[in-house]
């Protein structure tokens, strides 16, 4: 089975689900079973799962014993066959995971690790890595998050408070863009630089440029 099936949840959570299903299934299948014992078993299993969860969090050594550990499967473009077999992955599984990371050539991979979750973490070779803005020496323009300030003609006071704005300030900004009635606005978003982006009720396809 390996970690492909159970990897999305802690192994003990997976076992708890199976055990609970077995206990409740046996109770349903045999009406003569005393329901008190079934209820007690369910409560005990739940408490046991909580205890194991706490131990995993509190005791790192214990957590390592009861969970999968990360394992290298590709190093410097070479597949580590023994490691691959130990996690019960086929080469097709690994190739699929790499494609999901937009990697289509194993030779581009410096290091690939199968995590405890069953997913793959990949570090590309430096020459195959996409250059960053810093690498290119460009200035990064940060417009921040866009908050829905006006929705269907109504101002969201929570957003006003978060950005330390007043309704008068917003109305002035809208007036500068030729908007007198807020009811004309279907959606108005504002970012951390107080730049507005507008969509109108009577013409949703008309979008204003950001205010600079």
Short mmCIF file of C-alpha atoms in Angstrom, two decimals:
data_model
loop_
_atom_site.label_atom_id
_atom_site.label_comp_id
_atom_site.label_asym_id
_atom_site.label_seq_id
_atom_site.Cartn_x
_atom_site.Cartn_y
_atom_site.Cartn_z
CA UNK A 1 0.00 0.00 0.00
CA UNK A 2 2.84 2.38 0.87
CA UNK A 3 2.34 6.05 1.48
CA UNK A 4 0.48 6.69 -1.79
CA UNK A 5 -2.83 5.66 -0.21
CA UNK A 6 -2.48 6.75 3.40
CA UNK A 7 -0.02 9.58 2.91
CA UNK A 8 -2.62 12.34 2.97
CA UNK A 9 -3.39 11.64 6.63
CA UNK A 10 -1.33 10.55 9.66
CA UNK A 11 -1.06 6.78 9.78
CA UNK A 12 -2.78 6.54 13.17
CA UNK A 13 -5.72 8.61 11.93
CA UNK A 14 -6.06 6.18 9.06
CA UNK A 15 -5.98 3.20 11.44
CA UNK A 16 -8.50 4.85 13.76
CA UNK A 17 -10.95 5.32 10.89
CA UNK A 18 -10.64 1.64 9.93
CA UNK A 19 -11.06 0.53 13.55
CA UNK A 20 -14.10 2.73 14.12
CA UNK A 21 -15.66 1.43 10.92
CA UNK A 22 -15.05 -2.16 12.05
CA UNK A 23 -16.53 -1.58 15.52
CA UNK A 24 -19.64 0.19 14.28
CA UNK A 25 -20.04 -2.29 11.42
CA UNK A 26 -19.95 -5.23 13.83
CA UNK A 27 -22.55 -3.53 16.01
CA UNK A 28 -24.89 -2.96 13.07
CA UNK A 29 -24.39 -6.48 11.73
CA UNK A 30 -25.22 -8.11 15.07
CA UNK A 31 -28.19 -6.44 16.84
CA UNK A 32 -27.65 -8.67 19.88
CA UNK A 33 -24.40 -6.86 20.73
CA UNK A 34 -24.73 -4.58 23.76
CA UNK A 35 -24.56 -1.01 22.42
CA UNK A 36 -22.98 0.19 25.66
CA UNK A 37 -19.81 -1.73 24.89
CA UNK A 38 -19.75 -0.34 21.36
CA UNK A 39 -20.13 3.22 22.65
CA UNK A 40 -17.37 2.61 25.21
CA UNK A 41 -15.07 1.25 22.49
CA UNK A 42 -15.70 4.27 20.26
CA UNK A 43 -14.95 6.70 23.11
CA UNK A 44 -11.80 4.76 24.05
CA UNK A 45 -10.55 4.75 20.44
CA UNK A 46 -11.18 8.49 20.16
CA UNK A 47 -9.27 9.21 23.39
CA UNK A 48 -6.45 6.92 22.28
CA UNK A 49 -6.17 8.79 18.99
CA UNK A 50 -6.01 12.12 20.86
CA UNK A 51 -3.26 10.74 23.10
CA UNK A 52 -1.22 9.54 20.14
CA UNK A 53 -1.68 12.92 18.45
CA UNK A 54 -0.39 14.74 21.53
CA UNK A 55 2.60 12.42 21.81
CA UNK A 56 3.49 13.01 18.14
CA UNK A 57 3.42 16.78 18.78
CA UNK A 58 5.20 16.74 22.15
CA UNK A 59 7.74 13.98 21.53
CA UNK A 60 9.61 14.33 18.24
CA UNK A 61 11.30 10.95 18.64
CA UNK A 62 7.93 9.23 19.03
CA UNK A 63 6.59 11.11 16.02
CA UNK A 64 9.45 9.79 13.89
CA UNK A 65 8.67 6.23 14.98
CA UNK A 66 5.00 6.29 14.00
CA UNK A 67 5.11 8.41 10.83
CA UNK A 68 6.84 8.10 7.48
CA UNK A 69 10.16 9.87 7.15
CA UNK A 70 11.15 11.92 4.08
CA UNK A 71 13.35 9.99 1.66
CA UNK A 72 15.44 11.06 -1.33
CA UNK A 73 14.41 9.50 -4.64
CA UNK A 74 16.41 11.63 -7.11
CA UNK A 75 19.84 13.16 -6.60
CA UNK A 76 21.80 15.11 -9.22
CA UNK A 77 19.51 13.85 -11.96
CA UNK A 78 19.94 10.20 -10.97
CA UNK A 79 17.09 8.01 -9.66
CA UNK A 80 17.81 6.29 -6.34
CA UNK A 81 16.19 2.97 -7.18
CA UNK A 82 16.46 1.35 -3.73
CA UNK A 83 14.87 4.37 -2.04
CA UNK A 84 12.14 4.39 -4.68
CA UNK A 85 11.31 0.78 -3.97
CA UNK A 86 11.33 1.33 -0.21
CA UNK A 87 8.42 3.78 -0.52
CA UNK A 88 6.68 1.53 -3.05
CA UNK A 89 6.66 4.12 -5.82
CA UNK A 90 7.07 3.23 -9.46
CA UNK A 91 9.00 5.40 -11.88
CA UNK A 92 5.65 6.35 -13.43
CA UNK A 93 4.49 7.68 -10.06
CA UNK A 94 7.58 9.85 -9.75
CA UNK A 95 7.35 11.13 -13.32
CA UNK A 96 3.72 12.11 -12.73
CA UNK A 97 4.62 13.99 -9.54
CA UNK A 98 7.43 15.78 -11.37
CA UNK A 99 5.09 16.79 -14.20
CA UNK A 100 2.74 18.28 -11.61
CA UNK A 101 5.71 20.44 -10.61
CA UNK A 102 6.21 21.42 -14.29
CA UNK A 103 9.37 19.32 -14.54
CA UNK A 104 9.59 17.10 -17.61
CA UNK A 105 13.24 16.09 -17.49
CA UNK A 106 14.76 14.19 -14.55
CA UNK A 107 18.16 15.58 -15.53
CA UNK A 108 16.93 19.03 -14.42
CA UNK A 109 16.48 17.83 -10.82
CA UNK A 110 19.21 18.36 -8.24
CA UNK A 111 17.23 16.79 -5.40
CA UNK A 112 13.76 15.24 -5.09
CA UNK A 113 12.31 14.04 -1.79
CA UNK A 114 9.16 12.03 -1.14
CA UNK A 115 7.64 13.62 1.97
CA UNK A 116 5.67 11.90 4.73
CA UNK A 117 2.49 13.14 3.04
CA UNK A 118 3.35 11.19 -0.12
CA UNK A 119 3.98 14.37 -2.11
CA UNK A 120 7.27 15.29 -3.71
CA UNK A 121 9.53 18.25 -2.95
CA UNK A 122 11.91 19.22 -5.73
CA UNK A 123 15.01 21.39 -5.96
CA UNK A 124 16.06 22.14 -9.52
CA UNK A 125 19.63 22.48 -10.62
CA UNK A 126 20.71 26.15 -10.46
CA UNK A 127 21.00 26.49 -14.24
CA UNK A 128 17.43 25.16 -14.64
CA UNK A 129 15.86 27.44 -12.05
CA UNK A 130 13.61 30.28 -13.20
CA UNK A 131 15.37 33.61 -12.53
CA UNK A 132 13.79 35.80 -9.86
CA UNK A 133 13.20 39.55 -9.95
CA UNK A 134 16.24 39.91 -7.71
CA UNK A 135 18.37 37.87 -10.12
CA UNK A 136 17.34 40.15 -12.99
CA UNK A 137 18.04 43.29 -10.96
CA UNK A 138 14.50 44.59 -11.41
CA UNK A 139 12.45 46.62 -8.96
CA UNK A 140 9.53 44.78 -7.44
CA UNK A 141 6.22 46.62 -7.39
CA UNK A 142 4.05 45.44 -4.54
CA UNK A 143 0.39 46.44 -4.92
CA UNK A 144 -0.66 44.38 -1.90
CA UNK A 145 -3.98 42.70 -1.41
CA UNK A 146 -7.15 43.99 -3.06
CA UNK A 147 -10.04 44.48 -0.64
CA UNK A 148 -13.70 44.65 -1.75
CA UNK A 149 -14.48 48.21 -0.68
CA UNK A 150 -17.82 48.64 -2.47
CA UNK A 151 -20.13 45.80 -3.45
CA UNK A 152 -23.30 46.55 -5.41
CA UNK A 153 -23.32 50.19 -4.36
CA UNK A 154 -22.67 49.61 -0.64
CA UNK A 155 -19.47 50.57 1.18
CA UNK A 156 -17.93 47.95 3.46
CA UNK A 157 -17.13 49.78 6.70
CA UNK A 158 -14.90 46.93 7.86
CA UNK A 159 -12.53 47.58 4.95
CA UNK A 160 -12.64 51.31 5.66
CA UNK A 161 -11.61 50.68 9.25
CA UNK A 162 -8.85 48.25 8.26
CA UNK A 163 -7.27 50.76 5.87
CA UNK A 164 -7.89 53.74 8.20
CA UNK A 165 -10.02 55.48 5.58
CA UNK A 166 -13.19 57.53 5.89
CA UNK A 167 -16.25 57.43 3.67
CA UNK A 168 -15.55 61.05 2.72
CA UNK A 169 -12.08 60.11 1.46
CA UNK A 170 -13.52 57.32 -0.67
CA UNK A 171 -16.22 59.57 -2.12
CA UNK A 172 -13.57 62.15 -3.03
CA UNK A 173 -11.50 59.49 -4.82
CA UNK A 174 -14.59 58.38 -6.73
CA UNK A 175 -15.47 61.97 -7.58
CA UNK A 176 -11.97 62.44 -9.01
CA UNK A 177 -12.82 59.55 -11.37
CA UNK A 178 -16.10 61.18 -12.36
CA UNK A 179 -18.37 59.01 -10.20
CA UNK A 180 -21.01 60.88 -8.22
CA UNK A 181 -23.38 58.08 -7.25
CA UNK A 182 -21.95 55.04 -5.46
CA UNK A 183 -24.98 53.09 -6.66
CA UNK A 184 -23.38 53.10 -10.13
CA UNK A 185 -20.60 50.81 -8.87
CA UNK A 186 -21.01 47.04 -9.02
CA UNK A 187 -17.60 46.36 -7.45
CA UNK A 188 -14.79 48.58 -6.26
CA UNK A 189 -11.62 47.09 -4.82
CA UNK A 190 -8.82 48.95 -3.09
CA UNK A 191 -5.27 47.83 -2.34
CA UNK A 192 -2.79 48.79 0.38
CA UNK A 193 -1.64 51.77 -1.73
CA UNK A 194 -5.25 53.03 -1.84
CA UNK A 195 -5.48 52.37 -5.58
CA UNK A 196 -9.01 51.73 -6.87
CA UNK A 197 -10.23 49.19 -9.41
CA UNK A 198 -13.81 49.61 -10.61
CA UNK A 199 -16.57 47.65 -12.31
CA UNK A 200 -19.83 49.41 -13.10
CA UNK A 201 -23.37 48.15 -12.63
CA UNK A 202 -24.57 49.29 -16.06
CA UNK A 203 -21.52 48.04 -17.95
CA UNK A 204 -19.69 45.22 -16.16
CA UNK A 205 -17.19 44.83 -18.97
CA UNK A 206 -15.89 48.37 -18.44
CA UNK A 207 -12.95 48.25 -16.02
CA UNK A 208 -11.04 51.32 -14.91
CA UNK A 209 -7.27 51.34 -14.79
CA UNK A 210 -5.58 51.52 -11.39
CA UNK A 211 -5.31 55.01 -9.98
CA UNK A 212 -1.71 56.16 -9.59
#
